Every structure is written in C-alpha cells, then in structure tokens.
XYZ file of C-alpha atoms in Angstrom:
566
model
C 75.550 142.826 104.733
C 74.726 139.792 103.462
C 76.049 137.066 106.089
C 77.902 134.366 104.096
C 77.647 130.520 104.205
C 80.296 128.397 104.809
C 80.296 125.329 102.805
C 82.035 122.736 103.501
C 82.484 120.093 100.839
C 83.809 116.687 100.724
C 84.835 113.557 98.842
C 84.943 110.846 101.120
C 85.603 106.890 100.126
C 85.331 105.287 103.160
C 83.861 107.693 105.581
C 86.788 109.823 107.302
C 86.561 112.145 104.971
C 82.507 112.674 105.680
C 83.088 112.445 109.185
C 85.596 115.187 109.606
C 83.602 117.643 107.323
C 80.556 117.328 109.477
C 83.336 117.852 112.578
C 84.124 120.687 110.685
C 80.728 121.679 110.459
C 79.618 121.029 114.198
C 82.689 123.434 115.323
C 81.263 126.187 112.903
C 77.881 125.611 114.734
C 79.177 126.153 117.953
C 80.961 129.499 116.910
C 77.140 130.609 115.258
C 78.518 130.262 111.672
C 76.179 130.070 108.966
C 77.225 125.971 107.140
C 75.991 123.379 104.966
C 77.522 120.170 104.535
C 77.417 118.557 101.391
C 79.376 115.331 99.165
C 81.014 117.446 96.171
C 79.060 115.474 93.536
C 76.081 116.779 95.240
C 76.909 120.188 95.152
C 75.918 122.039 91.957
C 79.030 123.140 91.019
C 78.271 126.047 88.516
C 77.662 127.897 91.996
C 81.442 127.753 93.138
C 81.254 131.246 91.130
C 79.634 132.923 93.087
C 80.343 131.352 96.873
C 82.777 133.306 99.436
C 83.822 130.553 102.122
C 84.366 127.167 101.318
C 86.214 124.457 103.059
C 87.015 121.416 100.755
C 87.700 117.833 102.840
C 88.907 115.837 100.499
C 90.579 111.854 100.532
C 92.693 110.009 98.399
C 91.827 106.698 96.957
C 93.616 103.890 94.808
C 96.889 105.324 93.414
C 95.759 109.212 93.549
C 92.580 108.978 92.627
C 89.407 111.225 93.651
C 86.309 109.307 95.688
C 83.871 108.167 93.870
C 81.353 110.901 95.254
C 83.472 113.789 93.721
C 84.748 112.220 90.476
C 81.953 114.693 88.303
C 83.499 117.595 90.914
C 86.881 116.724 89.316
C 86.284 116.266 85.592
C 84.224 119.898 86.047
C 87.208 121.660 88.193
C 89.920 120.853 85.877
C 88.361 121.753 82.587
C 90.661 123.864 80.548
C 87.782 126.221 79.582
C 87.442 127.368 83.123
C 89.030 131.103 83.035
C 92.006 131.379 85.226
C 90.447 134.572 87.438
C 86.933 133.067 87.984
C 87.441 131.915 91.448
C 88.855 135.253 92.740
C 85.761 135.757 94.977
C 86.234 132.901 96.923
C 87.943 132.510 100.229
C 88.634 128.953 101.078
C 90.885 126.238 102.502
C 91.447 122.643 101.613
C 92.122 119.674 104.390
C 93.222 116.320 102.935
C 93.202 112.922 104.911
C 95.788 110.128 103.154
C 98.553 107.869 104.391
C 101.977 108.140 103.856
C 102.510 104.743 103.318
C 101.000 105.154 99.700
C 102.845 106.789 97.092
C 100.702 109.207 96.075
C 99.809 110.662 99.801
C 97.368 112.998 99.642
C 97.435 113.792 95.885
C 94.157 115.002 95.780
C 94.170 117.593 98.518
C 97.735 118.768 96.870
C 95.912 119.156 93.314
C 93.379 120.664 94.266
C 94.702 123.390 96.027
C 97.059 124.311 93.583
C 94.010 124.142 90.824
C 91.851 126.670 93.206
C 95.244 128.897 93.201
C 95.247 128.830 89.664
C 91.919 129.673 89.430
C 92.374 132.932 90.960
C 90.932 131.789 95.146
C 92.581 132.867 97.903
C 93.488 130.169 100.519
C 92.525 130.844 104.012
C 95.725 128.187 104.738
C 98.188 126.197 103.781
C 97.014 122.692 102.488
C 96.154 119.969 105.189
C 97.720 116.990 105.128
C 96.487 114.420 107.698
C 98.059 111.556 107.840
C 97.098 108.149 109.196
C 100.495 106.864 109.748
C 101.214 109.597 112.543
C 101.303 107.829 115.678
C 98.331 110.433 116.729
C 96.280 109.295 113.614
C 95.273 111.898 111.663
C 93.951 114.243 114.188
C 97.933 115.407 114.613
C 97.197 117.445 111.564
C 93.499 117.869 111.773
C 92.978 119.788 115.014
C 95.984 122.584 114.758
C 94.701 122.928 111.158
C 90.880 123.648 112.516
C 92.372 125.725 115.492
C 94.137 128.183 112.394
C 91.002 128.237 109.833
C 88.886 129.934 112.991
C 91.334 132.448 113.884
C 91.379 133.189 110.368
C 87.483 133.256 109.998
C 87.326 135.570 113.299
C 90.179 137.701 111.158
C 88.114 138.299 107.996
C 84.864 138.250 109.732
C 84.619 139.661 113.018
C 80.982 141.101 113.051
C 78.822 138.264 111.474
C 76.343 136.201 113.840
C 75.223 133.384 111.676
C 72.314 130.658 111.586
C 72.170 127.093 111.259
C 71.874 125.514 107.673
C 72.724 121.884 107.679
C 72.756 119.841 104.063
C 73.305 116.413 103.573
C 72.302 114.240 100.128
C 72.839 110.779 99.630
C 72.018 111.254 96.273
C 75.566 111.239 94.987
C 76.157 107.160 94.128
C 73.429 106.114 92.500
C 74.717 102.186 92.192
C 74.829 102.298 95.751
C 71.423 103.057 95.847
C 70.369 100.851 93.046
C 72.585 97.428 94.171
C 70.975 93.765 92.620
C 70.475 91.486 94.784
C 72.514 88.049 93.918
C 71.798 84.789 94.697
C 74.753 83.234 96.649
C 76.055 80.174 94.844
C 78.653 78.772 97.014
C 81.283 79.933 99.715
C 84.080 77.540 100.051
C 87.186 76.948 101.566
C 90.264 76.954 100.098
C 92.892 76.938 102.387
C 94.268 73.600 103.995
C 92.307 73.020 107.124
C 94.936 73.196 109.538
C 96.319 76.416 107.899
C 96.124 79.974 110.398
C 94.188 81.710 107.654
C 90.128 80.855 106.497
C 89.986 82.394 102.797
C 86.629 81.697 100.733
C 86.556 81.829 97.190
C 82.911 82.991 97.026
C 80.504 82.484 93.992
C 77.519 84.592 93.194
C 74.801 84.530 89.974
C 74.238 87.561 88.603
C 72.196 86.371 85.648
C 69.630 88.979 84.944
C 71.156 92.070 87.374
C 73.028 93.835 84.123
C 76.118 93.971 86.015
C 78.899 93.760 83.585
C 82.369 93.696 84.349
C 86.308 93.490 83.136
C 89.560 92.315 84.475
C 90.588 94.903 87.221
C 87.180 96.104 88.469
C 85.494 95.485 91.693
C 82.641 94.683 93.321
C 80.793 96.434 96.308
C 78.783 95.515 99.128
C 77.096 96.163 102.296
C 78.142 94.162 104.713
C 75.739 93.252 108.314
C 76.400 93.255 112.072
C 77.220 89.866 113.539
C 73.686 88.333 115.720
C 75.624 88.420 118.427
C 76.798 92.039 118.350
C 73.385 93.494 117.208
C 71.667 91.406 120.446
C 74.789 92.943 122.810
C 73.677 96.499 121.502
C 70.115 96.032 122.083
C 70.775 94.628 125.975
C 73.202 97.770 126.399
C 70.376 100.313 125.229
C 67.393 98.331 126.267
C 66.028 98.540 122.708
C 62.989 97.383 121.506
C 63.829 95.817 117.964
C 60.443 95.118 116.471
C 59.681 98.803 116.988
C 58.551 100.345 113.769
C 59.833 103.944 113.159
C 59.629 106.712 110.421
C 62.640 109.169 110.189
C 61.813 112.982 109.037
C 64.195 115.284 107.953
C 65.158 118.376 110.097
C 66.218 121.223 108.601
C 67.556 120.585 104.982
C 68.535 117.410 106.078
C 67.866 114.274 104.114
C 67.149 110.749 105.447
C 69.944 108.741 104.379
C 68.896 106.850 101.314
C 69.545 103.250 102.287
C 66.956 103.456 105.006
C 63.577 102.087 104.202
C 60.597 104.199 105.409
C 58.850 102.899 107.941
C 61.602 100.912 108.966
C 62.402 98.490 111.777
C 64.890 98.998 114.475
C 66.261 95.426 114.001
C 67.117 96.644 110.101
C 68.595 99.825 111.485
C 71.296 98.061 114.046
C 71.545 95.160 111.564
C 72.063 97.182 108.451
C 73.219 100.637 109.289
C 74.860 101.530 112.305
C 78.447 100.701 112.335
C 79.011 99.683 116.294
C 81.680 97.333 115.284
C 84.035 99.943 114.089
C 86.903 101.530 116.092
C 85.437 105.011 117.031
C 87.105 108.433 115.903
C 87.728 111.078 118.248
C 84.517 112.640 117.116
C 82.177 109.880 118.701
C 84.062 110.781 122.235
C 82.799 113.950 121.820
C 79.029 113.598 120.621
C 78.932 110.680 123.866
C 80.274 113.469 126.477
C 77.504 115.256 125.879
C 75.537 112.344 127.541
C 77.319 111.782 130.078
C 75.465 112.412 133.471
C 77.962 110.632 135.614
C 80.470 112.275 136.279
C 83.730 109.650 136.257
C 82.391 108.435 133.044
C 81.798 112.280 131.781
C 85.608 113.281 132.469
C 87.108 110.363 130.728
C 85.183 111.099 127.712
C 85.874 114.631 127.947
C 89.653 113.398 128.556
C 89.387 111.196 125.648
C 87.820 114.080 123.587
C 90.918 116.466 124.041
C 93.626 116.543 121.337
C 96.222 117.273 124.462
C 95.270 113.234 125.736
C 95.355 111.778 121.824
C 98.194 109.015 123.442
C 95.735 107.893 125.978
C 93.164 107.477 123.358
C 94.978 106.026 121.181
C 96.233 103.522 124.000
C 92.189 102.646 124.834
C 91.078 102.823 121.193
C 93.462 102.726 118.218
C 95.793 100.583 119.196
C 93.944 97.280 120.851
C 91.228 98.020 118.162
C 88.585 98.599 120.808
C 85.099 98.951 119.054
C 81.729 101.210 119.836
C 80.080 98.597 120.957
C 83.345 97.547 123.456
C 83.474 101.388 124.175
C 79.516 101.567 125.164
C 80.128 98.830 127.666
C 82.774 100.522 129.550
C 80.509 103.455 130.244
C 77.409 102.232 130.913
C 75.649 105.074 133.048
C 76.199 107.277 129.325
C 75.152 104.389 127.484
C 72.226 104.417 129.465
C 71.321 107.804 128.832
C 71.656 107.379 124.939
C 67.947 107.854 123.023
C 66.832 106.451 119.841
C 66.306 109.948 118.628
C 70.049 110.101 118.701
C 71.354 106.998 117.080
C 72.106 108.354 113.654
C 73.943 111.300 115.255
C 76.123 109.079 117.205
C 77.010 106.056 115.325
C 78.729 105.866 111.867
C 76.647 104.437 109.128
C 78.385 101.015 107.648
C 80.632 102.146 104.663
C 80.581 99.757 101.845
C 83.374 97.107 101.113
C 85.071 96.460 97.687
C 86.748 93.516 96.634
C 88.594 92.434 93.797
C 86.613 90.236 90.991
C 88.705 87.085 90.567
C 86.827 85.548 87.575
C 85.668 87.009 83.962
C 82.758 86.684 82.020
C 84.582 84.748 79.534
C 85.192 81.993 81.836
C 82.230 82.331 83.981
C 79.268 83.580 82.351
C 76.724 84.900 84.575
C 78.826 84.125 87.218
C 81.184 86.876 89.759
C 83.430 85.279 91.939
C 85.693 86.963 94.932
C 88.638 85.951 96.995
C 88.354 86.868 101.069
C 90.303 86.158 103.324
C 88.610 86.137 106.799
C 90.219 88.806 109.409
C 90.973 87.603 112.501
C 93.912 88.460 114.774
C 94.739 89.088 118.496
C 95.228 92.302 120.708
C 95.469 92.805 124.141
C 91.239 92.860 124.450
C 90.319 89.081 125.496
C 87.852 88.977 122.603
C 89.704 88.221 118.525
C 89.099 91.162 116.190
C 87.249 90.656 113.732
C 86.969 92.218 110.000
C 83.104 92.747 109.724
C 82.704 92.110 106.008
C 84.824 88.977 105.646
C 83.157 87.473 109.008
C 79.795 87.961 107.671
C 80.387 86.704 104.418
C 82.120 83.786 105.722
C 78.857 82.923 107.777
C 76.650 82.935 104.779
C 76.180 79.440 103.803
C 74.122 78.786 100.756
C 73.004 74.795 101.955
C 71.080 76.289 104.559
C 68.536 78.513 102.241
C 68.867 80.837 99.385
C 71.021 83.391 100.448
C 70.872 86.997 98.377
C 73.555 89.550 98.696
C 73.035 93.348 96.889
C 76.191 93.725 94.948
C 77.581 96.661 92.546
C 80.253 96.516 90.506
C 82.862 99.833 89.883
C 85.924 100.430 87.887
C 89.192 99.356 89.299
C 92.370 101.261 88.881
C 93.749 98.647 87.342
C 93.719 98.974 83.203
C 95.038 95.874 81.116
C 96.733 96.240 77.591
C 94.512 95.498 74.495
C 97.285 94.772 72.647
C 98.230 91.066 72.280
C 101.654 91.766 71.990
C 102.216 93.382 74.752
C 103.563 91.420 77.414
C 101.908 91.316 81.216
C 104.009 91.149 84.334
C 101.845 90.609 87.378
C 102.613 90.006 91.129
C 100.410 89.195 93.179
C 100.845 87.277 96.395
C 98.369 85.944 98.713
C 94.589 87.221 97.971
C 96.440 89.807 95.746
C 96.356 87.314 92.940
C 92.784 87.695 92.611
C 92.497 90.517 89.610
C 95.283 88.690 87.870
C 93.052 85.586 88.301
C 90.221 87.553 86.139
C 92.725 89.168 83.685
C 94.205 85.874 82.925
C 90.643 83.993 82.781
C 90.131 87.226 79.810
C 93.523 87.235 78.263
C 94.006 83.818 77.196
C 91.089 82.922 75.643
C 91.400 86.314 73.274
C 95.085 85.300 72.247
C 97.298 87.196 74.810
C 99.930 84.832 75.795
C 103.075 86.647 77.132
C 101.451 86.647 80.801
C 104.076 86.366 83.807
C 102.814 85.610 86.956
C 104.538 86.008 90.616
C 102.615 84.311 93.250
C 103.563 83.995 97.168
C 101.960 82.417 99.912
C 103.450 80.772 103.112
C 102.935 77.089 102.034
C 102.780 75.338 99.065
C 100.216 72.540 100.478
C 97.984 74.806 102.519
C 97.427 78.284 100.718
C 98.607 78.101 97.358
C 95.163 79.533 95.450
C 94.265 78.397 92.152
C 97.241 75.962 91.703
C 95.829 73.762 89.037
C 94.484 76.263 86.842
C 98.005 78.322 86.796
C 99.661 75.157 85.890
C 97.361 74.162 83.217
C 97.760 77.776 81.849
C 101.849 77.375 81.893
C 101.445 73.826 80.573
C 99.742 75.332 77.411
C 102.038 77.774 77.384
C 100.111 80.715 78.180
C 101.625 81.787 81.188
C 104.938 81.696 82.689
C 104.992 81.146 86.270
C 107.168 81.949 89.478
C 106.238 81.313 92.987
C 107.735 81.445 96.510
C 106.493 80.217 100.086
C 107.886 82.227 102.593
C 107.113 79.158 105.234
C 108.840 76.489 103.271
C 111.724 78.218 101.586
C 113.036 80.591 104.526
C 111.220 83.707 104.087
C 111.718 83.590 100.042
C 109.028 86.322 99.155
C 107.957 87.438 95.118
C 110.557 90.526 95.483
C 113.309 87.636 95.584
C 111.654 86.125 92.370
C 111.345 89.586 90.713
C 115.239 89.745 91.320
C 116.548 86.662 90.400
C 114.645 87.127 86.529
C 116.018 90.207 86.080
C 117.145 89.136 82.503
C 113.348 88.058 81.390
C 112.041 90.853 82.962
C 114.326 93.721 81.365
C 113.768 91.869 78.339
C 110.046 92.195 78.374
C 110.154 95.482 79.790
C 112.897 97.163 77.696
C 112.585 95.529 74.365
C 108.789 94.496 74.370
C 107.048 97.439 76.311
C 105.968 95.198 78.482
C 103.821 96.308 81.530
C 103.948 95.534 85.162
C 101.166 95.294 88.146
C 101.067 94.679 91.636
C 98.382 94.075 93.893
C 97.976 92.855 97.917
C 98.483 94.174 101.196
C 100.061 97.705 101.323
C 102.391 97.319 104.107
C 105.853 96.043 102.554
C 105.383 94.392 99.518
C 104.344 96.958 97.182
C 107.612 99.122 98.105
C 109.911 95.522 98.090
C 108.620 94.771 94.321
C 109.654 98.424 93.366
C 113.047 97.764 95.088
C 113.848 94.894 93.464
C 112.225 96.067 89.799
C 114.427 99.054 90.454
C 117.076 96.964 90.912
C 116.927 94.840 87.597
C 116.713 97.969 85.436
C 120.146 98.705 87.107
C 121.607 95.219 86.789
C 120.005 94.405 83.214
C 119.734 97.954 81.460
C 122.830 99.354 83.031
C 120.946 102.120 84.467
C 122.323 104.371 87.765
C 119.999 104.559 90.716
C 118.382 107.833 90.051
C 117.899 106.737 86.287
C 116.074 103.922 87.241
C 114.114 105.520 89.992
C 113.383 108.023 87.033
C 112.261 105.099 84.549
C 109.945 103.452 87.131
C 108.090 106.978 87.634
C 108.127 106.882 83.610
C 106.404 103.854 83.228
C 103.867 104.726 85.980
C 102.683 108.083 84.202
C 102.275 106.179 81.040
C 100.431 103.587 83.003
C 102.747 100.400 82.349
C 103.426 100.000 85.913
C 100.344 99.726 87.966
C 99.265 99.414 91.700
C 96.082 98.394 93.576
C 96.824 97.520 97.423
C 94.839 97.851 100.282
C 96.131 97.912 103.997
C-alpha cells in the first residue's frame, strides 16, 4: 500500500497562518507522518485531483479577501468548469485564522470549506475558526481542533509509518522578491510638538522604478530591527555579527529568498529575524528543546502547555513582551542556542503595508504615506514600540541618502469611474490617508461630489492636511465635516454622520452615492455603520431590519467599503 503524503497548504498574509501550518507539520512529523508544507500559490493545484490528504490553513485579509499567496489558487478552485465530484478521493480539513472584530470573520476558511464539499471532498472535521479576540487567543480553537485531527488520522490510517518530507517555497511573492529601492525625500512630523502622538508624512522618490498606483492602493515594505535590539541580541547569544555564512537547503526546504548568499550575521539579525515581536506559543515549545537548566525548562514547558495558556497570556500577550525580552528572562537556555537553529526558532520579519496618501496626478514620481509612530506603555518598564513605524521615524534624509525597498499592491478600496456618483468618506486620524489620495485623483478628473468626515483629538494639534481640505472646500470640490473629540466633549465622526442624515440619504438613495470608511478597527467602523443605519431609518423611513439589509446590499455591490486595521 502506498504511503500517502499529508499536504499542509497555507494562505498567510502576516505570518500567523504560516506559523500554524508549520506547527501542524511539526506535530505530524512527531507522529511519523510524511508531510509537505507549501504556500497555496506554490503548490501545483492541478495535483489536487490526485491528493488523498490535505490540511488547509487560511487567514482572511481585508474585507473577506484571501491572502496574497493564495489568490491564484482561489481563482482556480472557484472555476465553474471544475466538475462537482472532482475531489471525491480527497480527505481534507480546513483551519481558519481570523478576528471576530471584523464583519467577515474567517470568511476565506468558511467559503473554502463549502467549495471543497461542493467538489466532493470528504471533510475530516468541521471547519476550525480560530479567533484572535478570544481571551486565550487563536489557540483556544487550534489546540482542540488539532487534537481531533490526529485522532481522525489514526482512525483512517492505523498501520501507516511515514518518513519526513518538508517543502517550503518563497517563490509566490514576485513583488516581494523584487522590491524597488526608493530614495527617501522627506520625513516630516505633522502633529504639533506638544501632541502625545508623533505622526509623520513621509515621501519617497519613485522615479525610474516602474511603481504605479491609483487611489486605494497600498505600499509594502520590510522594516529593520533597531540598532539597540540588534546589539542586545548579539550580546545574549554571543554572536559575531561580522561572520559570513552560506545557507544550504535541507531535504526539500528552500533557502528564504530574502537572505543573500553569502550573508553576514548582521544582515540576518537586522533584516530577517523578528526579534521584537510578541512570541507565539510555538516559540516556547521550540525554545524548551534547548533548555538544560531544569527551572527554565519547566517554565518553558508550562508556557507551551495548552492547560497553562492563561499564564502565558499574562506573561507574554497582555504586556506585549517581545522575543528579545523572553530570551533575557531565560539566560541559561539562551546561552545554549546555536546559530544553526536561528531560522528555525525565530520568525521572519513580515512586510508592513500603508495606505498611499498621495496621487500621481498631484505628485508625479512621488509616493507619500501617513505614519503614526506606535508607542505605548504596559506594565513592563520599557515602552512598547511599533517595529516599522519606529524604524521609519528614525530615517533622516538630511543625514545622507536613504533608500527603502518598496512595492505596491492593490488595496481593498475602489472608487467609482462615473464622475456623477457622489463619494462619502469617513476617515478619522490616519484613516484619512487613502481619501487624500482619492481626492487628489478625483478633483482633477472633474469628480466634485465629495464629502469627507474627518475626526481627530484637537483642531490645533492633529488636524491632518487642514489647508488642503479648506482649499478644496473653497473651490466647491469638497464638503467637509470635522469632529475634535478633546475640543468638543467627545464628539466623533459617527455623530457628524447622524447630524447630516438628510444630505447623506439624498446622496445615497437618490444619487447612488458610495460610502467609505477607513481607520482603526476597534469601535469606529461599527459605530459609523450604526449611525448610517439610523440615517436610513430616520430619513428613509426604513425599519431597523431593512436598514441593516440596505447596508448589506450596499456592501455586496461595492457601494459600502471599509479598510480597517488593528
């Protein structure tokens, strides 16, 4: 009897699904199951018809979109020409990673599960729907789901003994593998000096790069670790940062494409290893295998155990403790680490995305972004800092030419081509960035029915692009509504939406207007949608249920769009 290979295929945007897929593979190997791990777009989807065992691990991005590294697979699997029984030989399972604060929670996993059933696949388990919002994190679902999965495997294949295959490919991100170095032109703080938050308008020169974009697109980049963190990491592991090494692939594992051959240890630590991220449970599980100190080993195993997730959450997730700080807390184990295992133990830095805040019509050969520098306190003494925003804020073109490798991808926001269709935009704080790009594009094209709701804390301290909005308003190209939550007793954008119910109902119901929301994913998007629902009830005479249905129809047709981030 032929020994089947378990294919673990993942769609990952930020690295969570990739990490989980490799966790599935590690568990499979320990159970002597032959396994191969691949991003979905690196897997030859034509082979799916002959596979017998597949686990799909899928994240959901944006407003229910598949991650970049499974978009080709996604298009193929939903082809209408696929015969409905074509996957009848396949035993498979789908594990989704999502966040229930988003409207389309785990949409990709749910839809993939239904499609696989439709194509005749036998599902080993119900779809797993992991939720970052759970107080124990995604593991609250992942751990019991995996336990049930292996039980099912043993029931199906009780006599099989497997050998090890591990396949990883990084060839599914052609834009990531070929970013364009762009010269940093300016890095200006645009919040008032006394304001608590440092927000930057950063401009890059994209001349000769072939980078092109339209309103709603996003720019991608890889950040670097800070010199202080690199030095601390060097000391903890006693590394020679000037050492040069060449990586050799093992089994069928490819060398990560971002690592040059040969490579210096400094480049690896500065650009590749994500030492300032909050570690996942799998990190503690791996770290425990190096521990020779009994006390440290016990603690690491405790943090690895599903039964002690509350303690791990208190130690790690609540205070946002970084990998670097964990290493410092376990000095004996850290001293045991060898350079051979750095890429196994530490996750890779993932790319960051920013809404583009400019248009090529207004700023030819330029690309601008609006960046809030992340800085906050927890119970730990050292403030928490965002890796990418802190790195960007540190770049100073005055000190010498600075280049940042960039690439652009299509965003989720799409604006109407018809100049008579009104556009209503709600963009508090840095959420206004894609709407600045849209207005710089729309106004020169003669699209002048534009309404912008902008909110911030203080009119004098963080009213981004005030002069631009006022100029557009004076020319009759923009209607502007503002809210300043600290100046006006906690008045927010949703209050302004409700105050202008008559105008909004006319623009949406009579003139086929489109409504856009961009900004922080916490309460704002839901509050704005709730206000819009009340507008429909108040001005259109709709019932609460009909108003919700109207929002759903608008979203489905693209007339209600959201771009949010946490």
